[in-house]
Amino acid sequence: MPKLCVNVDHVATLRQARLGLEPDPLTAAQIAELAGARGIIVHLREDRRHIQDQDVYNLKKHLKTHLHLEMAATPEMQKIALDVKPHMICLVPEKRQELTTEGGLNCRGEEKRLSAYLTPFKQANILTSLFIDADPEQIHAAQQIGADFIEIHTGHYADASNHLELEQELKKIISAIDLAKSLGLKVNLGHGLNYHNIQAFKNVSGIQEYSIGHSIIARSIYVGIFKAVEQMVHIIDQFPD
Ligand code: PXP
């Protein structure tokens, strides 16, 4: 089973550039499914800069695979997500001015609040995930909160400006994966992963899913979304379970 989940936010970014109907994230998602994606991810941001509420409902209605919803831990998003009922929700930090999610969610000191926030999702049988940095304190807090998954933020690794930094960030991620697994958390990885830097995980087992958007949507401009997804599936399919 391929471990790739494709984030189609940027398809909506392009559509919103003209506030029209095309390109449609649902069509892109359906082609990504045909090319082997295990699931589709969207982030419904508070400012609705790309994905709109109607997109989330359309995706839920028409997808053949799983819908994962990234969202801020706000009452508004909780209400929408409980109505849509995606396969999984992933809580992410959100700042209005950022270009994209810049770091992991802070779970330390927030255990009670986040655990209460996740309770209705658990009651509705929706899987829960927390997008966090590769930091042992955050991982322990995620376990206390009772999330099913963590998604380890790979953005610092992807953005490393030299080899030493890259190696350090990779080490942090690998130890974070081991720690999370030992605490009974399932692990996804995401942010900034592309066709090259993902190779660092080719011998790493125990990763459930890779969440990838920008590099795939960028490549799809040149080769089409089917090929762009298929090429990433092919890479990830070589990795161990
Ligand atoms: N995971 C999370 C939590 C994200 O916010 C994003 C970006 O929307 C991604 C993964 C995908 O990152 P990228 O678009 O850099 O592949």
CSV table of C-alpha atoms and ligand atoms in Angstrom, one decimal:
chain,number,residue,atom,x,y,z
A,1,MET,CA,0.0,0.0,0.0
A,2,PRO,CA,1.6,3.3,-1.0
A,3,LYS,CA,2.3,5.6,1.9
A,4,LEU,CA,1.8,8.8,0.0
A,5,CYS,CA,-0.9,11.3,0.9
A,6,VAL,CA,-1.0,14.3,-1.5
A,7,ASN,CA,-1.8,17.8,-0.3
A,8,VAL,CA,-3.8,19.7,-3.0
A,9,ASP,CA,-3.9,23.1,-1.3
A,10,HIS,CA,-1.9,24.6,-4.1
A,11,VAL,CA,-4.4,23.6,-6.7
A,12,ALA,CA,-6.8,25.8,-4.9
A,13,THR,CA,-4.2,28.5,-4.5
A,14,LEU,CA,-4.1,28.8,-8.3
A,15,ARG,CA,-7.9,28.8,-8.6
A,16,GLN,CA,-8.2,31.5,-6.0
A,17,ALA,CA,-5.7,33.7,-8.0
A,18,ARG,CA,-8.7,34.4,-10.3
A,19,LEU,CA,-11.5,33.5,-7.8
A,20,GLY,CA,-12.9,31.2,-10.5
A,21,LEU,CA,-13.7,27.5,-10.8
A,22,GLU,CA,-10.4,26.2,-12.2
A,23,PRO,CA,-8.3,24.3,-11.5
A,24,ASP,CA,-10.5,22.2,-9.2
A,25,PRO,CA,-8.8,20.5,-6.2
A,26,LEU,CA,-11.3,17.7,-6.5
A,27,THR,CA,-10.3,16.8,-10.1
A,28,ALA,CA,-6.6,17.0,-9.1
A,29,ALA,CA,-7.3,14.8,-6.1
A,30,GLN,CA,-9.1,12.2,-8.2
A,31,ILE,CA,-6.2,12.0,-10.6
A,32,ALA,CA,-3.8,11.7,-7.7
A,33,GLU,CA,-5.9,8.8,-6.4
A,34,LEU,CA,-5.7,7.1,-9.8
A,35,ALA,CA,-1.9,7.6,-9.8
A,36,GLY,CA,-1.7,5.7,-6.5
A,37,ALA,CA,-2.0,8.2,-3.6
A,38,ARG,CA,-3.3,6.6,-0.5
A,39,GLY,CA,-5.1,9.7,0.7
A,40,ILE,CA,-5.7,13.4,0.0
A,41,ILE,CA,-4.9,16.2,2.4
A,42,VAL,CA,-6.2,19.7,2.5
A,43,HIS,CA,-5.7,22.5,5.0
A,44,LEU,CA,-8.8,24.7,5.6
A,45,ARG,CA,-7.1,27.8,6.8
A,46,GLU,CA,-8.9,30.4,8.9
A,47,ASP,CA,-8.3,33.0,6.2
A,48,ARG,CA,-9.6,30.6,3.4
A,49,ARG,CA,-6.7,31.7,1.2
A,50,HIS,CA,-6.8,28.5,-0.8
A,51,ILE,CA,-9.1,25.6,0.2
A,52,GLN,CA,-12.8,26.7,0.7
A,53,ASP,CA,-15.4,25.0,2.9
A,54,GLN,CA,-17.2,23.7,-0.2
A,55,ASP,CA,-14.0,22.0,-1.4
A,56,VAL,CA,-13.7,20.0,1.9
A,57,TYR,CA,-17.3,18.8,1.5
A,58,ASN,CA,-16.8,17.9,-2.2
A,59,LEU,CA,-13.7,16.0,-1.5
A,60,LYS,CA,-15.3,14.0,1.4
A,61,LYS,CA,-18.3,13.2,-0.9
A,62,HIS,CA,-16.3,12.1,-4.0
A,63,LEU,CA,-12.9,10.7,-2.9
A,64,LYS,CA,-12.4,7.0,-3.1
A,65,THR,CA,-9.4,7.1,-0.7
A,66,HIS,CA,-9.0,8.9,2.6
A,67,LEU,CA,-9.5,12.6,3.3
A,68,HIS,CA,-7.2,14.2,5.9
A,69,LEU,CA,-8.0,17.6,7.1
A,70,GLU,CA,-5.3,19.9,8.5
A,71,MET,CA,-6.7,22.6,10.7
A,72,ALA,CA,-6.1,25.0,13.6
A,73,ALA,CA,-7.4,24.0,17.0
A,74,THR,CA,-10.3,26.5,16.9
A,75,PRO,CA,-14.0,26.1,17.7
A,76,GLU,CA,-14.9,27.0,14.1
A,77,MET,CA,-12.7,24.3,12.6
A,78,GLN,CA,-13.9,21.8,15.2
A,79,LYS,CA,-17.5,22.4,14.1
A,80,ILE,CA,-16.7,22.0,10.4
A,81,ALA,CA,-14.5,19.0,10.9
A,82,LEU,CA,-17.1,17.1,13.0
A,83,ASP,CA,-19.7,17.8,10.3
A,84,VAL,CA,-17.4,16.7,7.4
A,85,LYS,CA,-16.0,13.7,9.2
A,86,PRO,CA,-12.7,13.3,7.4
A,87,HIS,CA,-10.7,10.1,8.0
A,88,MET,CA,-8.1,12.0,10.0
A,89,ILE,CA,-7.7,15.5,11.4
A,90,CYS,CA,-4.2,17.0,11.9
A,91,LEU,CA,-3.9,20.0,14.2
A,92,VAL,CA,-1.4,22.6,13.0
A,93,PRO,CA,-0.4,26.0,14.3
A,94,GLU,CA,-1.6,28.8,12.1
A,95,LYS,CA,-0.6,32.4,11.7
A,96,ARG,CA,-2.3,34.7,9.3
A,97,GLN,CA,0.9,36.3,7.9
A,98,GLU,CA,2.9,33.1,7.2
A,99,LEU,CA,3.4,31.8,3.7
A,100,THR,CA,3.0,28.3,4.9
A,101,THR,CA,3.0,26.4,8.2
A,102,GLU,CA,6.3,27.5,9.7
A,103,GLY,CA,6.8,25.1,12.6
A,104,GLY,CA,5.1,22.4,14.8
A,105,LEU,CA,2.3,22.9,17.1
A,106,ASN,CA,3.2,23.6,20.7
A,107,CYS,CA,1.7,20.8,22.8
A,108,ARG,CA,3.7,21.4,26.0
A,109,GLY,CA,1.5,23.1,28.7
A,110,GLU,CA,-1.5,22.6,26.3
A,111,GLU,CA,-2.1,18.9,27.2
A,112,LYS,CA,-5.5,19.5,28.9
A,113,ARG,CA,-6.9,21.9,26.3
A,114,LEU,CA,-5.8,19.8,23.3
A,115,SER,CA,-6.9,16.5,24.9
A,116,ALA,CA,-10.4,18.1,25.5
A,117,TYR,CA,-10.4,19.5,21.9
A,118,LEU,CA,-9.7,16.0,20.5
A,119,THR,CA,-12.3,14.2,22.6
A,120,PRO,CA,-15.3,14.7,20.2
A,121,PHE,CA,-13.2,13.5,17.3
A,122,LYS,CA,-12.4,10.3,19.1
A,123,GLN,CA,-16.1,9.9,19.9
A,124,ALA,CA,-16.8,10.3,16.2
A,125,ASN,CA,-14.2,7.7,15.3
A,126,ILE,CA,-12.1,10.3,13.4
A,127,LEU,CA,-8.3,9.6,13.7
A,128,THR,CA,-6.3,12.4,15.3
A,129,SER,CA,-2.8,13.7,14.6
A,130,LEU,CA,-0.7,16.5,15.9
A,131,PHE,CA,1.9,18.3,13.6
A,132,ILE,CA,4.9,18.8,15.9
A,133,ASP,CA,8.6,19.4,15.7
A,134,ALA,CA,11.1,16.5,16.2
A,135,ASP,CA,11.4,17.5,19.9
A,136,PRO,CA,11.2,14.8,22.6
A,137,GLU,CA,9.2,17.1,24.9
A,138,GLN,CA,6.6,17.7,22.3
A,139,ILE,CA,6.4,14.0,21.6
A,140,HIS,CA,5.8,13.2,25.3
A,141,ALA,CA,3.1,15.9,25.4
A,142,ALA,CA,1.5,14.4,22.3
A,143,GLN,CA,1.3,11.1,24.0
A,144,GLN,CA,-0.3,12.6,27.1
A,145,ILE,CA,-2.9,14.4,24.9
A,146,GLY,CA,-3.8,11.0,23.5
A,147,ALA,CA,-3.4,11.6,19.8
A,148,ASP,CA,-3.4,8.6,17.5
A,149,PHE,CA,-0.6,10.0,15.3
A,150,ILE,CA,2.0,12.6,15.2
A,151,GLU,CA,3.2,14.2,12.0
A,152,ILE,CA,6.8,15.1,12.5
A,153,HIS,CA,7.6,18.5,10.9
A,154,THR,CA,10.4,17.9,8.3
A,155,GLY,CA,10.5,21.5,7.2
A,156,HIS,CA,13.7,22.4,9.2
A,157,TYR,CA,15.4,19.4,7.6
A,158,ALA,CA,14.2,20.4,4.1
A,159,ASP,CA,15.3,24.0,4.6
A,160,ALA,CA,18.8,23.2,6.1
A,161,SER,CA,21.3,25.6,4.6
A,162,ASN,CA,24.4,23.3,4.9
A,163,HIS,CA,25.3,19.7,5.2
A,164,LEU,CA,26.0,19.8,8.9
A,165,GLU,CA,22.6,21.4,9.7
A,166,LEU,CA,20.9,18.8,7.4
A,167,GLU,CA,22.6,15.9,9.2
A,168,GLN,CA,21.6,17.4,12.6
A,169,GLU,CA,18.0,17.9,11.6
A,170,LEU,CA,17.8,14.4,10.1
A,171,LYS,CA,19.2,12.9,13.3
A,172,LYS,CA,16.5,14.7,15.3
A,173,ILE,CA,13.8,13.3,13.1
A,174,ILE,CA,15.1,9.7,13.2
A,175,SER,CA,15.3,9.8,17.1
A,176,ALA,CA,11.9,11.4,17.2
A,177,ILE,CA,10.5,8.6,15.1
A,178,ASP,CA,12.0,6.0,17.5
A,179,LEU,CA,10.7,7.8,20.6
A,180,ALA,CA,7.2,8.2,19.2
A,181,LYS,CA,7.0,4.6,18.2
A,182,SER,CA,8.2,3.5,21.7
A,183,LEU,CA,5.4,5.6,23.2
A,184,GLY,CA,2.8,3.9,21.0
A,185,LEU,CA,2.3,6.9,18.7
A,186,LYS,CA,1.9,6.3,14.9
A,187,VAL,CA,4.2,8.5,12.9
A,188,ASN,CA,3.7,10.5,9.7
A,189,LEU,CA,6.2,12.9,8.1
A,190,GLY,CA,5.6,16.1,6.2
A,191,HIS,CA,6.5,19.5,5.1
A,192,GLY,CA,9.1,20.5,2.5
A,193,LEU,CA,9.7,16.9,1.2
A,194,ASN,CA,10.6,16.6,-2.4
A,195,TYR,CA,11.8,14.0,-4.9
A,196,HIS,CA,15.4,14.3,-3.7
A,197,ASN,CA,15.4,15.0,0.0
A,198,ILE,CA,12.9,12.2,0.7
A,199,GLN,CA,15.6,9.7,-0.1
A,200,ALA,CA,17.0,10.3,3.4
A,201,PHE,CA,14.2,8.1,4.7
A,202,LYS,CA,14.8,5.2,2.3
A,203,ASN,CA,16.0,2.9,5.1
A,204,VAL,CA,13.7,4.2,7.8
A,205,SER,CA,10.9,1.9,8.8
A,206,GLY,CA,7.8,2.6,10.8
A,207,ILE,CA,6.6,5.7,9.0
A,208,GLN,CA,2.9,5.4,8.2
A,209,GLU,CA,2.5,8.2,5.7
A,210,TYR,CA,4.3,11.0,3.9
A,211,SER,CA,2.3,14.2,3.5
A,212,ILE,CA,3.5,16.0,0.4
A,213,GLY,CA,2.1,19.0,-1.5
A,214,HIS,CA,4.3,21.7,-2.9
A,215,SER,CA,6.9,19.5,-4.7
A,216,ILE,CA,4.3,17.4,-6.4
A,217,ILE,CA,2.0,20.2,-7.5
A,218,ALA,CA,5.1,22.1,-8.7
A,219,ARG,CA,6.2,19.2,-10.8
A,220,SER,CA,2.7,18.6,-12.1
A,221,ILE,CA,2.9,21.9,-14.0
A,222,TYR,CA,5.6,20.3,-16.2
A,223,VAL,CA,4.6,16.7,-16.3
A,224,GLY,CA,0.9,16.6,-15.2
A,225,ILE,CA,-0.4,15.6,-11.8
A,226,PHE,CA,-0.8,11.9,-12.7
A,227,LYS,CA,2.9,11.5,-13.5
A,228,ALA,CA,4.1,13.7,-10.7
A,229,VAL,CA,2.2,11.6,-8.1
A,230,GLU,CA,3.2,8.4,-9.8
A,231,GLN,CA,6.9,9.3,-9.6
A,232,MET,CA,6.6,10.1,-5.9
A,233,VAL,CA,4.7,6.8,-5.2
A,234,HIS,CA,7.4,4.9,-7.1
A,235,ILE,CA,10.1,6.4,-4.8
A,236,ILE,CA,8.2,5.8,-1.6
A,237,ASP,CA,7.2,2.3,-2.6
A,238,GLN,CA,10.9,1.3,-2.4
A,239,PHE,CA,11.0,2.3,1.3
A,240,PRO,CA,10.6,-0.3,4.0
A,241,ASP,CA,7.3,-0.7,6.0
B,1,PXP,N1,2.1,18.8,6.6
B,1,PXP,C1,1.6,19.9,7.1
B,1,PXP,C2,1.1,19.9,8.5
B,1,PXP,C3,1.5,21.1,6.3
B,1,PXP,O1,1.0,22.2,6.8
B,1,PXP,C4,1.9,21.0,5.0
B,1,PXP,C5,1.8,22.2,4.1
B,1,PXP,O2,0.5,22.5,3.9
B,1,PXP,C6,2.4,19.8,4.5
B,1,PXP,C7,2.6,18.7,5.3
B,1,PXP,C8,2.9,19.7,3.1
B,1,PXP,O3,4.1,20.4,2.9
B,1,PXP,P1,4.6,20.7,1.5
B,1,PXP,O4,3.6,21.5,0.7
B,1,PXP,O5,5.9,21.5,1.7
B,1,PXP,O6,4.9,19.4,0.8
